[in-house]
Coordinates of C-alpha atoms and ligand atoms in Angstrom, one line a residue:
D1 CA 0.4 -0.3 0.3
A2 CA 2.3 2.6 0.8
R3 CA 5.4 3.6 -1.4
V4 CA 9.0 3.1 -0.5
G5 CA 10.5 5.4 2.0
N6 CA 14.6 5.6 1.8
G7 CA 13.9 4.1 5.5
P8 CA 12.3 4.2 8.7
E9 CA 13.9 7.0 9.8
T10 CA 12.0 9.4 6.5
A11 CA 9.2 7.7 5.6
T12 CA 6.6 10.1 8.0
G13 CA 3.0 10.2 7.3
P14 CA 1.8 13.4 6.3
T15 CA 1.9 15.5 9.8
G16 CA 5.3 14.4 10.2
T17 CA 4.6 12.2 12.5
G18 CA 6.9 8.9 11.4
L19 CA 7.5 7.2 15.1
T20 CA 10.8 6.8 13.8
R21 CA 10.9 10.7 13.2
T22 CA 12.3 12.0 16.7
G23 CA 14.6 9.2 17.3
P24 CA 15.4 5.1 18.3
A25 CA 11.3 3.9 19.5
G26 CA 12.4 3.7 23.7
D27 CA 13.4 8.1 23.5
R28 CA 9.3 9.4 24.2
P29 CA 6.4 7.2 26.2
L30 CA 4.5 5.1 23.8
E31 CA 1.1 6.4 24.1
E32 CA 2.7 9.8 22.9
R33 CA 4.1 8.3 20.4
L34 CA 0.9 6.9 19.4
A35 CA -1.2 10.5 20.2
E36 CA 1.5 11.3 17.0
A37 CA 0.5 8.2 15.0
G38 CA -3.8 9.0 15.2
L39 CA -3.9 6.1 18.3
R40 CA -5.0 5.0 21.1
L41 CA -4.2 2.3 23.4
E42 CA -6.1 1.2 26.6
V43 CA -5.8 -1.9 28.8
D44 CA -8.6 -2.5 30.8
G45 CA -7.0 -5.7 32.8
A46 CA -7.1 -8.3 29.9
V47 CA -8.8 -6.2 27.8
A48 CA -7.2 -4.0 25.5
T49 CA -9.2 -1.5 23.0
V50 CA -6.9 0.5 20.0
T51 CA -8.6 2.7 19.0
L52 CA -8.4 4.6 15.9
N53 CA -8.0 8.4 16.4
R54 CA -8.1 10.7 13.3
P55 CA -11.6 11.3 13.0
E56 CA -11.4 14.8 11.4
R57 CA -9.9 12.4 8.5
R58 CA -11.9 8.9 9.0
N59 CA -8.9 7.9 10.8
A60 CA -6.8 7.3 7.2
M61 CA -4.3 5.6 8.2
T62 CA 0.1 6.8 7.6
F63 CA 3.0 4.5 8.2
A64 CA 3.2 6.5 11.1
T65 CA 0.2 4.6 11.9
W66 CA 1.1 1.6 11.3
R67 CA 4.3 1.5 13.3
G68 CA 2.0 2.3 16.2
L69 CA 0.4 -0.9 15.8
A70 CA 2.9 -2.9 15.7
A71 CA 5.0 -0.8 18.5
I72 CA 1.0 -1.8 20.3
G73 CA 1.5 -5.3 19.4
R74 CA 5.3 -5.1 20.9
S75 CA 4.4 -4.0 24.2
L76 CA 0.8 -5.5 24.7
P77 CA 0.9 -6.1 28.6
D78 CA 1.0 -10.2 29.4
G79 CA -2.2 -10.8 30.9
V80 CA -4.4 -9.0 27.7
R81 CA -6.2 -11.6 26.3
V82 CA -8.8 -9.9 23.9
V83 CA -7.9 -6.7 21.7
V84 CA -10.4 -4.6 20.2
L85 CA -9.4 -2.1 16.5
R86 CA -12.1 0.3 16.6
G87 CA -12.4 3.9 15.0
A88 CA -13.3 6.8 16.8
G89 CA -16.0 9.4 14.6
P90 CA -18.3 8.0 11.6
S91 CA -15.8 5.7 10.3
F92 CA -13.7 2.9 10.5
S93 CA -10.5 3.6 8.3
A94 CA -10.8 5.0 5.3
G95 CA -7.6 3.6 4.4
I96 CA -4.4 4.7 3.6
D97 CA -3.6 8.6 4.2
L98 CA -4.2 10.3 0.5
S99 CA -2.1 13.2 1.0
M100 CA 0.6 11.1 1.3
F101 CA 0.2 10.6 -2.7
S102 CA 0.5 14.0 -3.6
G103 CA 4.0 16.3 -3.3
D104 CA 6.7 15.7 -4.5
G105 CA 7.7 12.3 -3.1
E106 CA 9.7 13.9 -0.9
G107 CA 10.8 11.3 1.5
F108 CA 9.9 8.5 -0.8
A109 CA 11.2 6.6 -3.6
D110 CA 10.1 4.4 -6.5
G111 CA 10.7 0.4 -5.2
S112 CA 13.3 0.3 -8.0
D113 CA 15.4 -1.2 -5.0
A114 CA 13.5 -4.7 -4.2
E115 CA 15.2 -5.5 -1.0
A116 CA 14.4 -2.5 0.6
T117 CA 10.9 -2.5 -1.1
D118 CA 10.4 -5.9 0.7
R119 CA 11.7 -4.4 4.5
F120 CA 10.2 -1.2 3.8
I121 CA 6.1 -3.1 3.7
A122 CA 6.9 -5.9 5.9
E123 CA 8.0 -3.6 8.6
L124 CA 4.6 -2.4 7.7
Q125 CA 2.4 -5.3 7.9
E126 CA 4.3 -5.8 11.6
G127 CA 1.3 -3.5 12.8
Y128 CA -1.1 -6.1 11.1
T129 CA 0.5 -9.9 12.0
W130 CA 0.9 -9.8 15.4
L131 CA -3.5 -9.7 15.9
R132 CA -3.0 -13.3 14.6
R133 CA -0.9 -14.5 17.8
P134 CA -2.8 -16.9 19.6
E135 CA -2.1 -15.3 23.0
I136 CA -5.3 -13.1 22.3
V137 CA -8.2 -13.1 20.3
T138 CA -8.6 -9.9 18.1
V139 CA -11.9 -8.5 17.9
A140 CA -12.7 -5.4 15.0
A141 CA -15.8 -3.4 16.3
V142 CA -16.3 -1.8 12.7
H143 CA -19.0 0.6 11.4
G144 CA -18.8 3.4 8.5
H145 CA -16.3 2.7 5.3
A146 CA -13.9 0.2 5.9
I147 CA -11.9 0.8 2.6
G148 CA -8.4 -0.2 1.8
G149 CA -5.4 -1.1 4.8
G150 CA -8.9 -0.2 6.7
F151 CA -10.5 -2.6 5.3
Q152 CA -7.4 -5.3 6.0
L153 CA -7.0 -4.2 9.2
A154 CA -10.2 -5.7 9.6
L155 CA -9.4 -8.5 8.1
A156 CA -6.8 -9.3 10.3
C157 CA -8.9 -10.1 12.9
D158 CA -10.4 -13.1 14.2
I159 CA -13.2 -11.7 14.0
R160 CA -15.6 -9.2 13.1
V161 CA -18.4 -7.3 14.5
A162 CA -19.8 -4.9 12.4
A163 CA -22.8 -1.8 12.2
D164 CA -25.4 -2.2 9.6
D165 CA -23.6 1.7 8.2
V166 CA -20.9 -0.7 7.7
K167 CA -19.2 0.1 4.1
F168 CA -16.2 -2.6 3.4
C169 CA -14.0 -2.0 0.0
M170 CA -10.5 -3.0 -1.3
K171 CA -9.8 0.2 -3.7
E172 CA -6.3 -0.6 -3.5
P173 CA -6.3 -1.6 -7.7
A174 CA -8.9 1.5 -8.0
L175 CA -5.5 3.5 -6.4
G176 CA -2.9 1.0 -9.3
L177 CA -2.3 -0.7 -6.3
V178 CA -2.4 -4.5 -4.8
P179 CA -3.5 -5.0 -0.9
D180 CA -0.2 -5.4 0.8
L181 CA -1.4 -5.2 4.3
T182 CA -1.8 -9.0 4.4
G183 CA -5.2 -8.6 3.7
T184 CA -5.0 -11.4 0.7
K185 CA -5.1 -14.2 2.4
P186 CA -7.9 -14.0 4.8
L187 CA -10.2 -12.3 2.1
V188 CA -9.0 -15.8 -0.1
E189 CA -10.2 -17.7 2.6
I190 CA -13.7 -16.0 3.6
V191 CA -15.0 -15.3 0.4
G192 CA -13.2 -17.8 -2.0
I193 CA -11.3 -16.6 -5.2
G194 CA -13.6 -15.3 -7.0
R195 CA -15.7 -13.2 -5.1
A196 CA -12.3 -11.9 -4.0
L197 CA -11.3 -11.2 -7.2
E198 CA -14.8 -9.7 -7.6
L199 CA -14.3 -7.4 -4.7
C200 CA -10.8 -6.0 -5.6
L201 CA -11.2 -6.1 -9.5
T202 CA -14.2 -3.7 -9.9
A203 CA -13.1 -2.0 -5.7
R204 CA -17.4 -2.1 -4.2
T205 CA -17.9 -1.9 -1.6
V206 CA -19.9 -4.5 0.0
H207 CA -22.4 -3.5 2.8
A208 CA -24.0 -5.0 5.6
E209 CA -26.5 -7.5 4.7
E210 CA -23.8 -8.8 2.5
A211 CA -21.3 -8.8 5.1
A212 CA -22.8 -10.3 7.0
R213 CA -24.0 -14.0 4.1
L214 CA -19.8 -13.5 2.7
G215 CA -18.9 -13.9 6.1
I216 CA -16.6 -11.2 6.0
A217 CA -18.9 -9.7 9.3
E218 CA -19.5 -12.6 11.7
I219 CA -21.7 -10.7 14.0
V220 CA -23.8 -7.2 12.2
V221 CA -25.8 -5.1 14.6
P222 CA -27.3 -1.7 14.6
R223 CA -24.8 1.3 14.2
D224 CA -26.3 2.2 18.1
G225 CA -25.8 -1.0 19.6
L226 CA -22.7 -1.8 18.4
D227 CA -20.8 -1.2 21.8
A228 CA -22.5 -3.7 23.9
A229 CA -22.8 -5.6 20.9
V230 CA -18.4 -5.7 21.5
D231 CA -19.0 -5.6 25.3
D232 CA -21.0 -8.4 25.1
L233 CA -18.7 -11.2 22.5
V234 CA -15.9 -9.4 25.0
A235 CA -17.1 -10.9 28.4
S236 CA -18.2 -14.4 26.6
L237 CA -14.6 -15.6 25.5
L238 CA -13.1 -14.0 28.3
A239 CA -15.7 -16.1 30.4
V240 CA -13.5 -19.4 28.5
N241 CA -10.4 -20.6 30.2
P242 CA -7.5 -19.0 29.3
G243 CA -5.1 -21.5 28.1
A244 CA -8.4 -23.2 26.0
A245 CA -8.8 -20.5 24.0
V246 CA -4.9 -20.2 23.2
A247 CA -4.9 -23.3 22.6
T248 CA -8.0 -23.3 20.0
K249 CA -7.3 -20.1 18.4
R250 CA -3.4 -22.0 17.1
L251 CA -5.7 -25.4 16.1
L252 CA -8.6 -24.0 14.3
W253 CA -5.3 -21.1 12.6
E254 CA -3.0 -24.0 11.3
A255 CA -6.6 -26.2 10.1
P256 CA -6.9 -24.3 6.9
E257 CA -2.8 -25.1 5.9
N258 CA -2.7 -28.7 7.5
T259 CA -4.2 -32.3 5.8
L260 CA -6.9 -33.9 7.6
E261 CA -4.0 -36.1 9.1
Q262 CA -2.3 -33.7 10.4
Q263 CA -4.8 -31.3 11.8
C264 CA -5.9 -35.0 13.8
A265 CA -2.2 -35.3 15.2
A266 CA -2.8 -31.0 15.8
E267 CA -5.2 -31.8 18.1
R268 CA -3.9 -34.5 19.8
R269 CA -0.6 -32.4 20.7
E270 CA -3.0 -29.6 22.0
Q271 CA -5.4 -32.2 24.4
A272 CA -2.8 -33.6 25.4
G273 CA -1.3 -30.0 26.7
R274 CA -4.7 -29.1 28.0
L275 CA -5.3 -32.4 29.2
R276 CA -1.9 -32.1 30.9
D277 CA -2.8 -28.2 32.3
L278 CA -5.9 -29.6 34.1
F279 CA -4.9 -32.7 35.7
G280 CA -1.5 -33.1 35.8
K281 CA 0.3 -33.9 38.7
Ligands
ACO301 N1 -7.0 9.7 3.2 C1 -6.7 11.5 3.8 N2 -7.5 12.3 3.7 C2 -9.0 11.6 3.9 C3 -9.1 9.7 3.7 C4 -7.8 9.2 3.3 N3 -8.1 8.0 2.5 N4 -10.3 9.8 3.3 C5 -11.0 11.5 3.8 N5 -10.1 11.9 4.1 C6 -10.2 13.3 4.7 C7 -11.3 14.1 4.3 O1 -10.4 14.6 2.5 C8 -12.0 14.9 4.5 O2 -11.0 16.4 4.8 P1 -11.5 18.0 4.9 O3 -12.9 17.8 5.7 O4 -9.9 18.5 5.1 O5 -12.2 17.8 3.6 C9 -12.8 14.3 5.7 O6 -11.1 13.4 6.2 C10 -14.0 14.1 5.8 O7 -13.6 13.1 4.4 P2 -14.7 13.4 3.8 O8 -14.9 12.9 2.5 O9 -16.0 14.2 3.9 O10 -16.3 12.3 4.4 P3 -17.7 11.2 3.9 O11 -17.6 10.9 5.1 O12 -18.5 12.4 2.8 O13 -16.6 10.2 2.6 C11 -14.9 8.3 2.7 C12 -16.1 9.3 3.6 C13 -15.9 7.9 1.7 C14 -14.0 7.9 3.4 C15 -14.4 9.7 1.4 O14 -13.3 10.6 2.0 C16 -13.2 9.0 1.0 O15 -13.3 8.4 0.1 N6 -12.0 8.7 1.3 C17 -10.6 8.2 0.4 C18 -10.6 6.6 0.6 C19 -9.3 6.0 0.0 O16 -9.9 6.4 -1.4 N7 -8.9 5.9 0.5 C20 -7.4 5.0 0.2 C21 -7.9 3.3 0.5 S1 -6.1 2.3 -0.6 C22 -5.5 2.5 0.5 O17 -5.7 1.9 1.9 C23 -4.3 1.3 0.7

């Protein structure tokens, strides 16, 4: 999604707030750096809530946003079991901040250095990949627009709860880009290749009813019921045995890649761990 910067130190968001701009990550408190990146993190016991917090820009995302998400993943306290991602204001996220494509391109390269390009995008993808860690269950609370990088962020979560005003759109191909923030794999796994192609190559919008039908959203509720629905889901997730939750998430995410035989073996292995935990002396 991102054109390639000349390195992490020069790649900044449109507001000049690349997380690395002011020096090594440890220089200033995480909270302050996240605020500059348009992010807010609240940890309440076992639940962390990450809010995309640039409502005046419809939570458009910059390089700083993606680095900030990665920093949250790295710094999450051990006791956190559920992470909720939500957007402040009218939308979840309008995707990449389009102002990064305007101007004279200062701080950008053209992608001709393949290795640097690869490293650069991999660093941004780290903002999304931690959401799959088995130690946490991640829930996207999606309302309004979830476009491009915003749609991919929702897809990076384990479960999507959507408001009935949701509008998902994989806009990247319309802008000459591919979706590269980890979204192509979950999209294909959820809707199949044919539907994924149709959605991406037309860059059309998927509304709530279709999102529910396609399995893009597990739960759809009226807009004013979104917070309550997420609270209910979180309470249910926390009510399950923590060790079983971790083992089951690990098992389920392995399933699509495994043969039946491999998956049966994985079930036996995980269950042995559970039995040791529950009944072992
Ligand atoms: N980047 C930068 N600014 C944005 C973005 C964005 N992606 N999206 C919205 N904004 C800004 C608008 O420019 C506007 O700023 P202004 O108040 O200074 O005029 C403000 O946010 C509010 O946006 P509106 O368009 O007025 O809000 P509205 O609710 O009518 O529409 C919508 C929201 C549909 C999201 C529209 O803003 C839009 O289409 N945005 C662009 C979406 C896009 O193409 N994203 C890139 C996806 S591809 C990828 O992520 C790699």
